[in-house]
Amino acid sequence: MAATLSPAQEGPARAPADLCYAGFWRRMAADLVDNIVLLPVVSALAPARWPAHLTLAALAQAVAADPLRQLFGLVFGVAYSVVFWVKFLGTPGKLLLSCHLVDAQTLGPLTVGQSLLRNVGYLVSYATLGLGFLWIAWDRHKQGFHDKIAGSVVLYVPRHPRRG
């Protein structure tokens, strides 16, 4: 049986053996949903005209053309994730796919500090050419580098637990 958590719940809900960790593909699908949700906002914040051939040099020029807009986009993305992680145990994509992001030790909501650390952890995962994200597929607790850095886990919590 999987653990059942509510957004306001503090402390462990079940013994660790009963936990069902959200796997790589479920988490990737949740990120895809979040990107679809954020696309209209990001599009509004992005430069009006991206270069036709997107190379690193062209991207650097486009970002340099309007750094304030890019900074606002970054701040918005971090604020979006922190608010949803702390208040609702996940972003809309995670919640739609029955995933809850919780503290690995207490199984309660992440703190703002943990959420900010998790965002920094994304940089580490990207800096290792995505290895930090792929790590989810191999890790026993399905943690990416960003989860390990923040002390978080993503649990699969079905809306209607199986009976039996």
Short mmCIF file of N, CA and C in Angstrom, two decimals:
data_model
loop_
_atom_site.label_atom_id
_atom_site.label_comp_id
_atom_site.label_asym_id
_atom_site.label_seq_id
_atom_site.Cartn_x
_atom_site.Cartn_y
_atom_site.Cartn_z
N MET A 1 0.85 -1.17 0.00
CA MET A 1 0.00 0.00 0.00
C MET A 1 0.90 1.24 0.00
N ALA A 2 0.54 2.26 -0.74
CA ALA A 2 1.33 3.48 -0.83
C ALA A 2 0.94 4.44 0.28
N ALA A 3 1.84 5.34 0.62
CA ALA A 3 1.57 6.33 1.65
C ALA A 3 0.55 7.34 1.15
N THR A 4 -0.28 7.84 2.07
CA THR A 4 -1.25 8.86 1.71
C THR A 4 -0.93 10.11 2.51
N LEU A 5 -0.69 11.21 1.81
CA LEU A 5 -0.34 12.45 2.46
C LEU A 5 -1.29 13.55 2.02
N SER A 6 -1.58 14.47 2.92
CA SER A 6 -2.34 15.65 2.54
C SER A 6 -1.38 16.83 2.55
N PRO A 7 -1.67 17.91 1.81
CA PRO A 7 -0.74 19.02 1.73
C PRO A 7 -0.35 19.62 3.07
N ALA A 8 -1.23 19.61 4.04
CA ALA A 8 -0.92 20.22 5.32
C ALA A 8 -0.30 19.25 6.31
N GLN A 9 -0.15 17.99 5.94
CA GLN A 9 0.30 16.97 6.88
C GLN A 9 1.78 17.13 7.23
N GLU A 10 2.09 17.00 8.50
CA GLU A 10 3.46 17.03 8.97
C GLU A 10 3.82 15.64 9.48
N GLY A 11 5.07 15.27 9.36
CA GLY A 11 5.55 14.02 9.92
C GLY A 11 5.28 12.81 9.06
N PRO A 12 5.90 11.67 9.42
CA PRO A 12 5.77 10.46 8.62
C PRO A 12 4.35 9.92 8.63
N ALA A 13 3.90 9.47 7.46
CA ALA A 13 2.56 8.90 7.34
C ALA A 13 2.61 7.39 7.45
N ARG A 14 3.70 6.78 7.00
CA ARG A 14 3.82 5.33 6.98
C ARG A 14 5.28 4.95 7.22
N ALA A 15 5.48 3.70 7.47
CA ALA A 15 6.85 3.20 7.58
C ALA A 15 7.52 3.33 6.22
N PRO A 16 8.83 3.62 6.17
CA PRO A 16 9.52 3.78 4.91
C PRO A 16 9.35 2.61 3.95
N ALA A 17 9.14 1.40 4.45
CA ALA A 17 8.97 0.24 3.57
C ALA A 17 7.70 0.35 2.73
N ASP A 18 6.73 1.10 3.23
CA ASP A 18 5.46 1.25 2.52
C ASP A 18 5.48 2.35 1.47
N LEU A 19 6.54 3.14 1.41
CA LEU A 19 6.58 4.27 0.49
C LEU A 19 6.74 3.81 -0.94
N CYS A 20 6.06 4.52 -1.83
CA CYS A 20 6.18 4.26 -3.26
C CYS A 20 6.78 5.51 -3.90
N TYR A 21 8.02 5.41 -4.34
CA TYR A 21 8.72 6.55 -4.92
C TYR A 21 8.31 6.73 -6.38
N ALA A 22 8.12 7.98 -6.79
CA ALA A 22 7.75 8.27 -8.18
C ALA A 22 8.97 8.05 -9.06
N GLY A 23 8.79 7.29 -10.12
CA GLY A 23 9.88 6.93 -11.01
C GLY A 23 10.23 7.99 -12.03
N PHE A 24 11.27 7.69 -12.78
CA PHE A 24 11.82 8.62 -13.77
C PHE A 24 10.76 9.08 -14.77
N TRP A 25 10.04 8.17 -15.42
CA TRP A 25 9.11 8.54 -16.48
C TRP A 25 7.92 9.32 -15.95
N ARG A 26 7.41 8.98 -14.79
CA ARG A 26 6.30 9.72 -14.19
C ARG A 26 6.75 11.15 -13.89
N ARG A 27 7.96 11.29 -13.38
CA ARG A 27 8.47 12.62 -13.06
C ARG A 27 8.74 13.43 -14.32
N MET A 28 9.23 12.78 -15.37
CA MET A 28 9.45 13.50 -16.63
C MET A 28 8.12 13.96 -17.22
N ALA A 29 7.09 13.12 -17.13
CA ALA A 29 5.77 13.50 -17.62
C ALA A 29 5.23 14.69 -16.82
N ALA A 30 5.45 14.69 -15.51
CA ALA A 30 5.01 15.80 -14.67
C ALA A 30 5.72 17.09 -15.08
N ASP A 31 7.01 17.00 -15.36
CA ASP A 31 7.75 18.18 -15.81
C ASP A 31 7.23 18.68 -17.15
N LEU A 32 6.85 17.77 -18.02
CA LEU A 32 6.28 18.16 -19.31
C LEU A 32 4.99 18.94 -19.10
N VAL A 33 4.13 18.46 -18.21
CA VAL A 33 2.88 19.17 -17.90
C VAL A 33 3.20 20.56 -17.36
N ASP A 34 4.17 20.65 -16.45
CA ASP A 34 4.53 21.95 -15.89
C ASP A 34 5.05 22.89 -16.97
N ASN A 35 5.83 22.37 -17.89
CA ASN A 35 6.34 23.21 -18.97
C ASN A 35 5.21 23.71 -19.87
N ILE A 36 4.20 22.88 -20.08
CA ILE A 36 3.04 23.30 -20.87
C ILE A 36 2.28 24.40 -20.12
N VAL A 37 2.16 24.26 -18.80
CA VAL A 37 1.49 25.27 -17.98
C VAL A 37 2.27 26.59 -18.03
N LEU A 38 3.59 26.50 -17.97
CA LEU A 38 4.43 27.70 -17.94
C LEU A 38 4.69 28.31 -19.31
N LEU A 39 4.45 27.55 -20.38
CA LEU A 39 4.78 28.03 -21.72
C LEU A 39 4.18 29.40 -22.04
N PRO A 40 2.90 29.64 -21.79
CA PRO A 40 2.37 30.98 -22.11
C PRO A 40 3.08 32.10 -21.34
N VAL A 41 3.41 31.85 -20.08
CA VAL A 41 4.10 32.86 -19.28
C VAL A 41 5.51 33.08 -19.80
N VAL A 42 6.22 31.99 -20.03
CA VAL A 42 7.60 32.09 -20.52
C VAL A 42 7.62 32.76 -21.89
N SER A 43 6.65 32.43 -22.73
CA SER A 43 6.58 33.03 -24.06
C SER A 43 6.39 34.54 -23.96
N ALA A 44 5.58 34.97 -23.00
CA ALA A 44 5.36 36.40 -22.83
C ALA A 44 6.62 37.10 -22.33
N LEU A 45 7.45 36.37 -21.59
CA LEU A 45 8.67 36.96 -21.03
C LEU A 45 9.86 36.87 -21.97
N ALA A 46 9.81 35.94 -22.91
CA ALA A 46 10.96 35.69 -23.80
C ALA A 46 11.12 36.83 -24.79
N PRO A 47 12.33 36.99 -25.32
CA PRO A 47 12.52 38.01 -26.35
C PRO A 47 11.56 37.78 -27.51
N ALA A 48 11.08 38.86 -28.09
CA ALA A 48 10.08 38.76 -29.16
C ALA A 48 10.58 37.96 -30.35
N ARG A 49 11.86 37.98 -30.59
CA ARG A 49 12.37 37.29 -31.78
C ARG A 49 13.62 36.50 -31.44
N TRP A 50 13.51 35.20 -31.46
CA TRP A 50 14.67 34.33 -31.25
C TRP A 50 15.41 34.18 -32.57
N PRO A 51 16.71 33.99 -32.52
CA PRO A 51 17.47 33.78 -33.75
C PRO A 51 16.96 32.54 -34.49
N ALA A 52 17.01 32.59 -35.81
CA ALA A 52 16.54 31.46 -36.63
C ALA A 52 17.35 30.20 -36.36
N HIS A 53 18.65 30.33 -36.25
CA HIS A 53 19.53 29.19 -35.96
C HIS A 53 20.03 29.35 -34.53
N LEU A 54 19.44 28.60 -33.65
CA LEU A 54 19.74 28.75 -32.23
C LEU A 54 21.03 28.03 -31.88
N THR A 55 22.11 28.78 -31.86
CA THR A 55 23.40 28.26 -31.42
C THR A 55 23.70 28.86 -30.06
N LEU A 56 24.74 28.39 -29.41
CA LEU A 56 25.10 28.96 -28.11
C LEU A 56 25.40 30.45 -28.22
N ALA A 57 26.11 30.83 -29.27
CA ALA A 57 26.45 32.24 -29.46
C ALA A 57 25.19 33.07 -29.68
N ALA A 58 24.27 32.56 -30.51
CA ALA A 58 23.03 33.28 -30.78
C ALA A 58 22.17 33.38 -29.53
N LEU A 59 22.13 32.31 -28.75
CA LEU A 59 21.37 32.32 -27.51
C LEU A 59 21.96 33.33 -26.53
N ALA A 60 23.28 33.36 -26.42
CA ALA A 60 23.94 34.32 -25.53
C ALA A 60 23.62 35.75 -25.95
N GLN A 61 23.58 36.01 -27.26
CA GLN A 61 23.24 37.35 -27.74
C GLN A 61 21.80 37.69 -27.42
N ALA A 62 20.90 36.72 -27.59
CA ALA A 62 19.48 36.96 -27.31
C ALA A 62 19.26 37.25 -25.83
N VAL A 63 19.93 36.50 -24.97
CA VAL A 63 19.81 36.72 -23.53
C VAL A 63 20.41 38.06 -23.15
N ALA A 64 21.56 38.37 -23.74
CA ALA A 64 22.23 39.64 -23.45
C ALA A 64 21.38 40.83 -23.90
N ALA A 65 20.55 40.62 -24.92
CA ALA A 65 19.73 41.71 -25.45
C ALA A 65 18.71 42.20 -24.42
N ASP A 66 18.27 41.34 -23.55
CA ASP A 66 17.27 41.74 -22.56
C ASP A 66 17.47 40.96 -21.26
N PRO A 67 18.58 41.21 -20.56
CA PRO A 67 18.87 40.43 -19.35
C PRO A 67 17.84 40.63 -18.23
N LEU A 68 17.22 41.79 -18.16
CA LEU A 68 16.22 42.02 -17.12
C LEU A 68 15.02 41.09 -17.31
N ARG A 69 14.60 40.92 -18.55
CA ARG A 69 13.49 40.02 -18.85
C ARG A 69 13.88 38.58 -18.50
N GLN A 70 15.10 38.21 -18.80
CA GLN A 70 15.57 36.85 -18.49
C GLN A 70 15.65 36.64 -16.99
N LEU A 71 16.14 37.64 -16.28
CA LEU A 71 16.22 37.55 -14.82
C LEU A 71 14.82 37.41 -14.22
N PHE A 72 13.88 38.18 -14.73
CA PHE A 72 12.50 38.08 -14.25
C PHE A 72 11.95 36.68 -14.50
N GLY A 73 12.24 36.12 -15.66
CA GLY A 73 11.79 34.76 -15.97
C GLY A 73 12.37 33.74 -15.01
N LEU A 74 13.65 33.89 -14.68
CA LEU A 74 14.30 32.98 -13.74
C LEU A 74 13.67 33.11 -12.35
N VAL A 75 13.50 34.34 -11.90
CA VAL A 75 12.90 34.58 -10.58
C VAL A 75 11.47 34.04 -10.54
N PHE A 76 10.71 34.24 -11.62
CA PHE A 76 9.35 33.72 -11.67
C PHE A 76 9.34 32.20 -11.58
N GLY A 77 10.23 31.54 -12.30
CA GLY A 77 10.30 30.08 -12.28
C GLY A 77 10.63 29.53 -10.90
N VAL A 78 11.58 30.18 -10.22
CA VAL A 78 11.95 29.75 -8.87
C VAL A 78 10.79 29.99 -7.91
N ALA A 79 10.18 31.16 -7.99
CA ALA A 79 9.05 31.47 -7.10
C ALA A 79 7.89 30.50 -7.33
N TYR A 80 7.61 30.20 -8.58
CA TYR A 80 6.55 29.25 -8.94
C TYR A 80 6.79 27.91 -8.26
N SER A 81 8.00 27.39 -8.41
CA SER A 81 8.28 26.07 -7.84
C SER A 81 8.26 26.11 -6.31
N VAL A 82 8.87 27.12 -5.71
CA VAL A 82 8.92 27.19 -4.25
C VAL A 82 7.51 27.25 -3.66
N VAL A 83 6.66 28.11 -4.19
CA VAL A 83 5.29 28.24 -3.66
C VAL A 83 4.53 26.92 -3.79
N PHE A 84 4.58 26.31 -4.96
CA PHE A 84 3.84 25.05 -5.14
C PHE A 84 4.42 23.92 -4.31
N TRP A 85 5.74 23.84 -4.21
CA TRP A 85 6.35 22.76 -3.42
C TRP A 85 6.01 22.89 -1.95
N VAL A 86 6.11 24.11 -1.40
CA VAL A 86 5.89 24.32 0.03
C VAL A 86 4.40 24.24 0.39
N LYS A 87 3.55 24.84 -0.40
CA LYS A 87 2.12 24.93 -0.06
C LYS A 87 1.30 23.71 -0.48
N PHE A 88 1.67 23.07 -1.61
CA PHE A 88 0.82 22.02 -2.16
C PHE A 88 1.52 20.67 -2.34
N LEU A 89 2.77 20.56 -1.92
CA LEU A 89 3.58 19.34 -2.06
C LEU A 89 3.90 19.01 -3.52
N GLY A 90 3.78 19.95 -4.40
CA GLY A 90 4.14 19.70 -5.79
C GLY A 90 3.55 20.73 -6.72
N THR A 91 4.14 20.81 -7.90
CA THR A 91 3.64 21.69 -8.94
C THR A 91 2.40 21.06 -9.57
N PRO A 92 1.65 21.79 -10.38
CA PRO A 92 0.46 21.20 -11.01
C PRO A 92 0.75 19.90 -11.75
N GLY A 93 1.87 19.82 -12.45
CA GLY A 93 2.21 18.58 -13.16
C GLY A 93 2.39 17.41 -12.22
N LYS A 94 3.12 17.62 -11.13
CA LYS A 94 3.33 16.54 -10.16
C LYS A 94 2.00 16.12 -9.54
N LEU A 95 1.19 17.08 -9.16
CA LEU A 95 -0.08 16.76 -8.52
C LEU A 95 -1.02 16.04 -9.47
N LEU A 96 -1.04 16.45 -10.74
CA LEU A 96 -1.88 15.78 -11.73
C LEU A 96 -1.49 14.31 -11.88
N LEU A 97 -0.19 14.02 -11.73
CA LEU A 97 0.30 12.65 -11.87
C LEU A 97 0.48 11.96 -10.52
N SER A 98 -0.23 12.46 -9.50
CA SER A 98 -0.27 11.85 -8.17
C SER A 98 1.10 11.76 -7.51
N CYS A 99 1.90 12.80 -7.66
CA CYS A 99 3.22 12.84 -7.04
C CYS A 99 3.24 13.92 -5.96
N HIS A 100 3.85 13.59 -4.83
CA HIS A 100 4.03 14.56 -3.75
C HIS A 100 5.51 14.71 -3.46
N LEU A 101 5.97 15.94 -3.43
CA LEU A 101 7.35 16.26 -3.11
C LEU A 101 7.42 16.56 -1.62
N VAL A 102 8.21 15.76 -0.88
CA VAL A 102 8.26 15.88 0.57
C VAL A 102 9.69 15.81 1.08
N ASP A 103 9.86 16.21 2.33
CA ASP A 103 11.14 16.07 3.02
C ASP A 103 11.43 14.58 3.17
N ALA A 104 12.63 14.17 2.85
CA ALA A 104 12.99 12.75 2.87
C ALA A 104 12.98 12.16 4.29
N GLN A 105 13.21 12.98 5.30
CA GLN A 105 13.26 12.48 6.67
C GLN A 105 11.90 12.49 7.36
N THR A 106 11.18 13.60 7.23
CA THR A 106 9.92 13.74 7.97
C THR A 106 8.69 13.37 7.15
N LEU A 107 8.83 13.32 5.85
CA LEU A 107 7.73 13.13 4.90
C LEU A 107 6.72 14.27 4.96
N GLY A 108 7.13 15.38 5.57
CA GLY A 108 6.30 16.58 5.60
C GLY A 108 6.68 17.51 4.46
N PRO A 109 6.02 18.66 4.39
CA PRO A 109 6.31 19.62 3.32
C PRO A 109 7.76 20.11 3.40
N LEU A 110 8.30 20.48 2.25
CA LEU A 110 9.63 21.08 2.21
C LEU A 110 9.57 22.46 2.84
N THR A 111 10.68 22.90 3.37
CA THR A 111 10.79 24.28 3.84
C THR A 111 11.15 25.15 2.64
N VAL A 112 11.04 26.45 2.82
CA VAL A 112 11.45 27.38 1.75
C VAL A 112 12.94 27.18 1.47
N GLY A 113 13.74 26.99 2.51
CA GLY A 113 15.18 26.77 2.32
C GLY A 113 15.46 25.52 1.50
N GLN A 114 14.77 24.43 1.81
CA GLN A 114 14.95 23.20 1.03
C GLN A 114 14.54 23.42 -0.42
N SER A 115 13.46 24.17 -0.62
CA SER A 115 12.98 24.42 -1.98
C SER A 115 13.99 25.24 -2.77
N LEU A 116 14.59 26.22 -2.13
CA LEU A 116 15.62 27.01 -2.82
C LEU A 116 16.84 26.15 -3.12
N LEU A 117 17.23 25.30 -2.16
CA LEU A 117 18.35 24.37 -2.39
C LEU A 117 18.05 23.42 -3.55
N ARG A 118 16.82 22.98 -3.64
CA ARG A 118 16.43 22.07 -4.72
C ARG A 118 16.58 22.76 -6.08
N ASN A 119 16.24 24.05 -6.14
CA ASN A 119 16.43 24.81 -7.37
C ASN A 119 17.91 24.93 -7.71
N VAL A 120 18.76 25.16 -6.71
CA VAL A 120 20.20 25.19 -6.94
C VAL A 120 20.67 23.82 -7.42
N GLY A 121 20.08 22.77 -6.85
CA GLY A 121 20.42 21.41 -7.25
C GLY A 121 20.13 21.14 -8.72
N TYR A 122 19.12 21.81 -9.27
CA TYR A 122 18.85 21.68 -10.71
C TYR A 122 20.06 22.11 -11.52
N LEU A 123 20.73 23.16 -11.07
CA LEU A 123 21.93 23.63 -11.78
C LEU A 123 23.00 22.54 -11.80
N VAL A 124 23.15 21.84 -10.68
CA VAL A 124 24.11 20.74 -10.60
C VAL A 124 23.71 19.63 -11.56
N SER A 125 22.42 19.32 -11.59
CA SER A 125 21.93 18.26 -12.49
C SER A 125 22.16 18.64 -13.95
N TYR A 126 21.94 19.90 -14.30
CA TYR A 126 22.21 20.35 -15.67
C TYR A 126 23.70 20.39 -15.96
N ALA A 127 24.49 20.84 -14.98
CA ALA A 127 25.94 20.97 -15.18
C ALA A 127 26.61 19.62 -15.43
N THR A 128 25.99 18.56 -14.99
CA THR A 128 26.53 17.21 -15.22
C THR A 128 25.91 16.59 -16.47
N LEU A 129 25.49 17.48 -17.39
CA LEU A 129 24.90 17.05 -18.67
C LEU A 129 23.67 16.17 -18.48
N GLY A 130 22.89 16.47 -17.46
CA GLY A 130 21.64 15.75 -17.23
C GLY A 130 21.78 14.51 -16.37
N LEU A 131 22.99 14.16 -15.98
CA LEU A 131 23.19 12.96 -15.17
C LEU A 131 22.39 13.03 -13.87
N GLY A 132 22.28 14.22 -13.30
CA GLY A 132 21.52 14.39 -12.07
C GLY A 132 20.05 14.02 -12.21
N PHE A 133 19.51 14.19 -13.42
CA PHE A 133 18.12 13.80 -13.68
C PHE A 133 18.03 12.31 -13.99
N LEU A 134 18.96 11.82 -14.79
CA LEU A 134 18.98 10.39 -15.12
C LEU A 134 19.16 9.52 -13.88
N TRP A 135 19.84 10.08 -12.88
CA TRP A 135 20.11 9.35 -11.64
C TRP A 135 18.82 8.83 -11.01
N ILE A 136 17.72 9.54 -11.25
CA ILE A 136 16.41 9.12 -10.71
C ILE A 136 16.10 7.69 -11.12
N ALA A 137 16.46 7.32 -12.34
CA ALA A 137 16.14 5.98 -12.86
C ALA A 137 16.88 4.88 -12.11
N TRP A 138 18.05 5.18 -11.56
CA TRP A 138 18.87 4.14 -10.93
C TRP A 138 18.84 4.17 -9.41
N ASP A 139 18.48 5.30 -8.84
CA ASP A 139 18.57 5.46 -7.39
C ASP A 139 17.47 4.66 -6.69
N ARG A 140 17.82 4.08 -5.56
CA ARG A 140 16.88 3.25 -4.78
C ARG A 140 15.66 4.05 -4.35
N HIS A 141 15.86 5.32 -4.00
CA HIS A 141 14.74 6.16 -3.58
C HIS A 141 14.29 7.11 -4.69
N LYS A 142 14.75 6.86 -5.91
CA LYS A 142 14.36 7.65 -7.09
C LYS A 142 14.68 9.14 -6.90
N GLN A 143 15.83 9.41 -6.29
CA GLN A 143 16.24 10.79 -6.06
C GLN A 143 17.24 11.23 -7.13
N GLY A 144 17.01 12.43 -7.67
CA GLY A 144 18.00 13.06 -8.53
C GLY A 144 18.99 13.82 -7.66
N PHE A 145 20.02 14.37 -8.28
CA PHE A 145 21.01 15.13 -7.50
C PHE A 145 20.32 16.27 -6.74
N HIS A 146 19.34 16.93 -7.39
CA HIS A 146 18.64 18.04 -6.76
C HIS A 146 17.86 17.57 -5.52
N ASP A 147 17.33 16.35 -5.55
CA ASP A 147 16.64 15.81 -4.38
C ASP A 147 17.63 15.52 -3.25
N LYS A 148 18.76 14.94 -3.60
CA LYS A 148 19.77 14.61 -2.59
C LYS A 148 20.30 15.88 -1.92
N ILE A 149 20.53 16.92 -2.73
CA ILE A 149 21.04 18.19 -2.19
C ILE A 149 20.03 18.82 -1.23
N ALA A 150 18.74 18.75 -1.58
CA ALA A 150 17.70 19.38 -0.76
C ALA A 150 17.14 18.47 0.33
N GLY A 151 17.47 17.18 0.28
CA GLY A 151 16.90 16.24 1.25
C GLY A 151 15.43 15.98 0.99
N SER A 152 15.08 15.83 -0.29
CA SER A 152 13.68 15.62 -0.67
C SER A 152 13.50 14.30 -1.41
N VAL A 153 12.27 13.82 -1.43
CA VAL A 153 11.89 12.67 -2.25
C VAL A 153 10.55 12.98 -2.90
N VAL A 154 10.29 12.33 -4.03
CA VAL A 154 9.00 12.47 -4.70
C VAL A 154 8.29 11.13 -4.57
N LEU A 155 7.13 11.16 -3.91
CA LEU A 155 6.36 9.95 -3.68
C LEU A 155 5.21 9.85 -4.68
N TYR A 156 4.92 8.64 -5.09
CA TYR A 156 3.72 8.39 -5.88
C TYR A 156 2.62 8.07 -4.88
N VAL A 157 1.59 8.89 -4.87
CA VAL A 157 0.48 8.73 -3.93
C VAL A 157 -0.81 8.66 -4.74
N PRO A 158 -1.25 7.44 -5.09
CA PRO A 158 -2.45 7.32 -5.91
C PRO A 158 -3.66 7.93 -5.22
N ARG A 159 -4.52 8.54 -6.01
CA ARG A 159 -5.73 9.17 -5.46
C ARG A 159 -6.65 8.14 -4.83
N HIS A 160 -6.70 6.96 -5.43
CA HIS A 160 -7.55 5.88 -4.93
C HIS A 160 -6.66 4.67 -4.66
N PRO A 161 -6.13 4.56 -3.42
CA PRO A 161 -5.24 3.44 -3.12
C PRO A 161 -5.92 2.10 -3.37
N ARG A 162 -5.09 1.15 -3.80
CA ARG A 162 -5.60 -0.21 -4.02
C ARG A 162 -6.04 -0.82 -2.70
N ARG A 163 -7.09 -1.57 -2.75
CA ARG A 163 -7.57 -2.26 -1.54
C ARG A 163 -7.07 -3.69 -1.58
N GLY A 164 -6.82 -4.22 -0.42
CA GLY A 164 -6.46 -5.62 -0.45
C GLY A 164 -5.54 -5.97 0.58
#
